[in-house]
Amino acid sequence: KAGVTQTPRYLIKTRGQQVTLSCSPISGHRSVSWYQQTPGQGLQFLFEYFSETQRNKGNFPGRFSGRQFSNSRSEMNVSTLELGDSALYLCASSSTNRGDEQYFGPGTRLTVT
Amino acid sequence: GNSVTQMEGPVTLSEEAFLTINCTYTATGYPSLFWYVQYPGEGLQLLLKATKADDKGSNKGFEATYRKETTSFHLEKGSVQVSDSAVYFCALSDQNYGGSQGNLIFGKGTKLSVKP
C-alpha cells in the first residue's frame, strides 16, 4: 500500500498571504489528522477529520482551517500568514478515529518570510 | 488535560550500548501508547505501540511496556546502532470520559546520537 502523501513538500510564502496544503491518506483510511511541528512547541495537534467531518480541533486560531473530501483526501488552509506559522506541517491517517495508530506523511515545510 | 513527559536529550551513546528513554504520561481513561521515530528531513514513523496495561510493544529490537501503576512507557534497546540515531517521540491517544478523541498527544522528543 502506498503511504501518506503530502504536497507540496516545501513552500515559501510571504506574511499576509494564504496557503493550502494537501494530504492523501493511506487507501482505506478514513481519519486524517494534521499536526504542526516547530522546534519551540514540538508537535501540536491542529484538527482531525473523519468521514468528511471535523471531529476534533486543537488550540489554534481560526486562520487555520481544513476540510476532507469524500475520497478521504484532506486539505488545510492557513490564511493571513504570520512569521510564526513557519513550521513542518504533518498529516497522519488512521483506519479509525478511536485512538489507533496513525501513519504520517513526510510533511510540508512552510517558510513564511 | 492529558500529557506526555519525556526525558530531555540529547542522548549520546556508543554503538552497542544499552538505551533507555523515559516516558511518563497523564491521562483520563485508558489511552493507547506509542513510540514514534523521526529521521532527519522525514515524517514520523510508528516504532511500536501498546494498547492496554502490561502490554509490551516491540519492533526492531526496541521494547516498551505499558505500566499503568507508574504511568510510564519507557523505551529500551539492548544494543544500539549508528542507524538508530534519530529523534524519538512518546505519544498517547487523547482521551476524555467519552473515549478517544482521535488525535495523539506527543512528548517533546528525545534526540539520540549513536557514535561508532
Coordinates of C-alpha atoms in Angstrom, one line a residue, chain A residues 11 13-22 34-36 46-47 60-67 75-87 89 108 110 112:
Chain A
L11 CA 6.7 26.2 0.4
K13 CA 5.2 32.4 1.4
T14 CA 5.1 36.0 2.4
R15 CA 3.5 37.3 5.5
G16 CA -0.2 38.1 4.9
Q17 CA -0.6 35.5 2.1
Q18 CA -2.6 32.3 2.4
V19 CA -1.6 28.8 1.7
T20 CA -3.3 25.4 1.1
L21 CA -1.6 22.1 1.9
S22 CA -2.8 18.7 0.6
W34 CA -3.0 17.5 11.0
Y35 CA -0.1 18.5 13.2
Q36 CA 2.2 21.4 13.4
L46 CA -4.4 21.1 14.6
F47 CA -7.6 19.1 13.7
F60 CA -5.2 27.2 17.0
P61 CA -6.7 30.4 15.7
G62 CA -9.4 30.5 13.2
R63 CA -6.9 31.3 10.5
F64 CA -6.2 27.6 10.4
S65 CA -8.9 25.6 8.7
G66 CA -9.3 22.3 6.9
R67 CA -11.6 20.0 5.1
E75 CA -6.6 20.0 2.7
M76 CA -5.6 22.5 5.3
N77 CA -5.6 26.2 4.8
V78 CA -3.8 29.0 6.6
S79 CA -4.9 32.5 5.9
T80 CA -3.1 35.7 6.6
L81 CA 0.2 34.0 7.2
E82 CA 2.4 35.1 10.1
L83 CA 6.1 34.5 10.6
G84 CA 5.3 32.2 13.5
D85 CA 3.4 29.9 11.1
S86 CA 6.7 28.7 9.7
A87 CA 6.8 25.0 10.6
Y89 CA 3.0 20.5 8.8
T108 CA 5.2 20.1 4.2
L110 CA 6.3 26.0 5.2
V112 CA 6.9 32.5 5.9

